[in-house]
PDB file of C-alpha atoms in Angstrom:
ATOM      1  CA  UNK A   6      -9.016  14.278 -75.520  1.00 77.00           C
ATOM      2  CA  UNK A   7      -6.792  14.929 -72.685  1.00 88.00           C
ATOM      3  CA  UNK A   8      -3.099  14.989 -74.273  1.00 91.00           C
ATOM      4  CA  UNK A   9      -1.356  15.051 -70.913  1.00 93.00           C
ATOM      5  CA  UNK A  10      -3.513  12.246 -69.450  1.00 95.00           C
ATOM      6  CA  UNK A  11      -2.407  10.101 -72.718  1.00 95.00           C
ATOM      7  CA  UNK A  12       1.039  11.337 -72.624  1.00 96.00           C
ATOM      8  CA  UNK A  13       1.340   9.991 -68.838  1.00 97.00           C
ATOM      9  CA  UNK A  14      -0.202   6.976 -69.682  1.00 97.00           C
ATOM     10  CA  UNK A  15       2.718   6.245 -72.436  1.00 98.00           C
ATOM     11  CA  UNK A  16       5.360   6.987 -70.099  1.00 98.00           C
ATOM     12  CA  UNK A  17       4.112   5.043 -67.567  1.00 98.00           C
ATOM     13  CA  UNK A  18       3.691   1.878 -69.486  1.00 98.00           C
ATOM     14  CA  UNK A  19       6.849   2.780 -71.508  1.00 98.00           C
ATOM     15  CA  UNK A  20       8.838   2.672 -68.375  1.00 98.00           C
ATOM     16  CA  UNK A  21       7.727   0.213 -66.989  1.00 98.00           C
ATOM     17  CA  UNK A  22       8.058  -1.891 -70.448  1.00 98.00           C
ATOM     18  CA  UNK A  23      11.539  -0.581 -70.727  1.00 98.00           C
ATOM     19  CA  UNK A  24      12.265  -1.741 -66.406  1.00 98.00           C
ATOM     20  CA  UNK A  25      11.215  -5.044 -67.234  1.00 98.00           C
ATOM     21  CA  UNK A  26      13.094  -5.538 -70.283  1.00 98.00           C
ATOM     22  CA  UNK A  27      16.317  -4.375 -68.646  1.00 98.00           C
ATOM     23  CA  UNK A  28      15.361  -6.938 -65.468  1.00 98.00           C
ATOM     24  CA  UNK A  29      14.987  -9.710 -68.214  1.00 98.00           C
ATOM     25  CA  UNK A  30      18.496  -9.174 -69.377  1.00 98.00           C
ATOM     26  CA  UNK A  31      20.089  -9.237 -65.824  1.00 98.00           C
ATOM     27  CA  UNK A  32      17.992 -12.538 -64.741  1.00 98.00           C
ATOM     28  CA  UNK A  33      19.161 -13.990 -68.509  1.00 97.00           C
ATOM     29  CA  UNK A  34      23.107 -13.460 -66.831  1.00 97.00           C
ATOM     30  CA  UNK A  35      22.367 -15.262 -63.750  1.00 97.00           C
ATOM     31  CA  UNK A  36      21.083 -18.081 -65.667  1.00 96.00           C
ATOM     32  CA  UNK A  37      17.227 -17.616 -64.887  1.00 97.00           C
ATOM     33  CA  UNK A  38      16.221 -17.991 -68.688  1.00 97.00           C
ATOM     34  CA  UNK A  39      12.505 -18.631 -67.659  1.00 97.00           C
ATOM     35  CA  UNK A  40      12.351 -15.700 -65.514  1.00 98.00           C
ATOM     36  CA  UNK A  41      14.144 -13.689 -67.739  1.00 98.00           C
ATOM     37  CA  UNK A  42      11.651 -15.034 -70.777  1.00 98.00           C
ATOM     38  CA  UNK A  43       8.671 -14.251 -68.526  1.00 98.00           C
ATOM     39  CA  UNK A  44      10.030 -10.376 -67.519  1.00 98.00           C
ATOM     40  CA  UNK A  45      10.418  -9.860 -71.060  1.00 98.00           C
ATOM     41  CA  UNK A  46       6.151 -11.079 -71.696  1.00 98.00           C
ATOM     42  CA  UNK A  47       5.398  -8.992 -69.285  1.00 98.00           C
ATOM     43  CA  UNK A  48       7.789  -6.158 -70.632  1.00 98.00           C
ATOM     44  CA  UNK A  49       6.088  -6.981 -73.970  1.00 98.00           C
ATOM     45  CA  UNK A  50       2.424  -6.598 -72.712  1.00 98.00           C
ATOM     46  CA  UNK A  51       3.457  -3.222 -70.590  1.00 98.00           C
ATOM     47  CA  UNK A  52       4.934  -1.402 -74.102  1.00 98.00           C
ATOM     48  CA  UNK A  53       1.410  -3.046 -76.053  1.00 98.00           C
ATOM     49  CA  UNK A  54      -0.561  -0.709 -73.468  1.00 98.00           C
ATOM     50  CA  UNK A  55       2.030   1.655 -74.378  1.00 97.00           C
ATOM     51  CA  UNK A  56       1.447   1.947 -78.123  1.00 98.00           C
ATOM     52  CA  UNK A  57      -2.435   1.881 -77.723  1.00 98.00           C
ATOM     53  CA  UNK A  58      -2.199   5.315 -75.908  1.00 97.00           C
ATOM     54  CA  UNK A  59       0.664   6.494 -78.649  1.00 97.00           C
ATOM     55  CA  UNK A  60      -2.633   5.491 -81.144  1.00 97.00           C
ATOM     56  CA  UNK A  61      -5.506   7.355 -79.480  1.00 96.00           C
ATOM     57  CA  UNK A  62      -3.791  10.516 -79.921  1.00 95.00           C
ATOM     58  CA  UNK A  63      -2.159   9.725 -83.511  1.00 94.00           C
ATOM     59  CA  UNK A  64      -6.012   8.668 -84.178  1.00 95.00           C
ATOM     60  CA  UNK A  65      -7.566  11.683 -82.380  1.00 94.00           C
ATOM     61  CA  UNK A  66      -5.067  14.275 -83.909  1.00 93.00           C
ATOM     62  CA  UNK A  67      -5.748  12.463 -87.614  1.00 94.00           C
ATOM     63  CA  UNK A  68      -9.562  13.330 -86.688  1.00 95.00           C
ATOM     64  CA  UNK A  69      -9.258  16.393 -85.177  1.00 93.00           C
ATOM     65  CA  UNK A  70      -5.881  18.407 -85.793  1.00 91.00           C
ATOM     66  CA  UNK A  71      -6.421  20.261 -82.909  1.00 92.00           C
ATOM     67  CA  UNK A  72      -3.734  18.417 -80.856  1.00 90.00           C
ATOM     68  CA  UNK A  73      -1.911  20.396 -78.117  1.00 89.00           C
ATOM     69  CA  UNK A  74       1.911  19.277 -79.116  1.00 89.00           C
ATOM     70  CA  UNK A  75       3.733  19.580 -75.842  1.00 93.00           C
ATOM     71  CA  UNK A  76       7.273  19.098 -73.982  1.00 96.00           C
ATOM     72  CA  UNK A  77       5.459  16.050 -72.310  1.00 95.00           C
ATOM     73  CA  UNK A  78       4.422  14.188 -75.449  1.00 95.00           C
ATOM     74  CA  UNK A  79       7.981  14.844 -77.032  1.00 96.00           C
ATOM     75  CA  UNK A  80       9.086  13.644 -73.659  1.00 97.00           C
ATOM     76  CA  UNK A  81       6.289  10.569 -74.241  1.00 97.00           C
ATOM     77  CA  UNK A  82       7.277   9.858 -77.402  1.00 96.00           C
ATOM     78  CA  UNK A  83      11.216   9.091 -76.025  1.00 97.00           C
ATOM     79  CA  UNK A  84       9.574   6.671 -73.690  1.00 97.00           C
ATOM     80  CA  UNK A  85       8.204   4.850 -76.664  1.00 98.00           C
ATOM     81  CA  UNK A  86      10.981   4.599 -78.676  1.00 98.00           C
ATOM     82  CA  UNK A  87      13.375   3.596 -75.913  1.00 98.00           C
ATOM     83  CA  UNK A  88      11.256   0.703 -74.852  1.00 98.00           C
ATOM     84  CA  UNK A  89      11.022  -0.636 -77.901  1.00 98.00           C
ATOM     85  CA  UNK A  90      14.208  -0.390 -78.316  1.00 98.00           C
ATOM     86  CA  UNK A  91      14.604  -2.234 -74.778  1.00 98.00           C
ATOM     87  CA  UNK A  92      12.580  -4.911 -75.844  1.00 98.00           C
ATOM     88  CA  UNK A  93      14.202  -5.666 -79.185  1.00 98.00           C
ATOM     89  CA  UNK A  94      17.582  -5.723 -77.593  1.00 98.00           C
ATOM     90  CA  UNK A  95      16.346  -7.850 -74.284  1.00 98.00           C
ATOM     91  CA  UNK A  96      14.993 -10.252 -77.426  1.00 98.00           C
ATOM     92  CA  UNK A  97      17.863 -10.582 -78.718  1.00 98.00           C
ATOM     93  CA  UNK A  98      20.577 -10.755 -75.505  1.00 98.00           C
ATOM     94  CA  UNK A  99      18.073 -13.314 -73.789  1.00 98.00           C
ATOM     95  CA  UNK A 100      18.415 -15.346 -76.852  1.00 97.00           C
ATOM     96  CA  UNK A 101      22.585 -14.880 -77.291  1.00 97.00           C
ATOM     97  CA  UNK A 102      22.379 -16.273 -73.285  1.00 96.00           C
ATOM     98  CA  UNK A 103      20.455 -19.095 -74.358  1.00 95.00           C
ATOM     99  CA  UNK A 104      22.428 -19.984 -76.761  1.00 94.00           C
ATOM    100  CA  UNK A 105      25.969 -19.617 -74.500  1.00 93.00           C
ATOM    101  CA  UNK A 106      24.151 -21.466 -71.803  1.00 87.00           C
ATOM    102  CA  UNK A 107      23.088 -24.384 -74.140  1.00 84.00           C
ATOM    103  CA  UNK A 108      19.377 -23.681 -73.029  1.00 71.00           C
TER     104      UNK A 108
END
């Protein structure tokens, strides 16, 4: 397995997960709650793509143990957490909108 290739893989879709999340929360304060609601699906589906890389190498390491652990993967592994944490948060300041906005 190609550790790097996976790594990029999670930071790619982790980013991206993480840029739509954070453009979910801005459309949510203009008032576009369906755009905002769609960003976040999308955000959603980006960090799923995420995760499935994250698992190939948890599942490849569990079968092999001959992992390369790298700056990159550390540097992966960030990208993971902070987009789930982007997500969780958009969740939940998307909803607080709705909710102000009586939507």
């Amino acid at each position: 397995m190609d550790g790097i290739e996976k790594s990029m893989e999670i930071i790619a879709h982790g980013g991206e997960g993480k840029s739509l999340a954070m453009t979910a929360i801005q459309k949510a304060r203009e008032g576009n709650i369906a755009e905002a609601e769609a960003l976040l699906q999308k955000a959603h589906e980006a960090i799923v793509k995420c995760h499935q890389s994250h698992s190939e190498l948890l599942f490849y390491e569990a079968d092999n143990q001959d992992l390369q652990i790298s700056m990159l993967m550390v540097h992966a592994a960030d990208h993971l957490t902070s987009a789930d944490m982007a997500e969780a948060l958009a969740e939940e300041i998307i909803h607080l909108y709705k909710e102000i906005r009586h939507v």
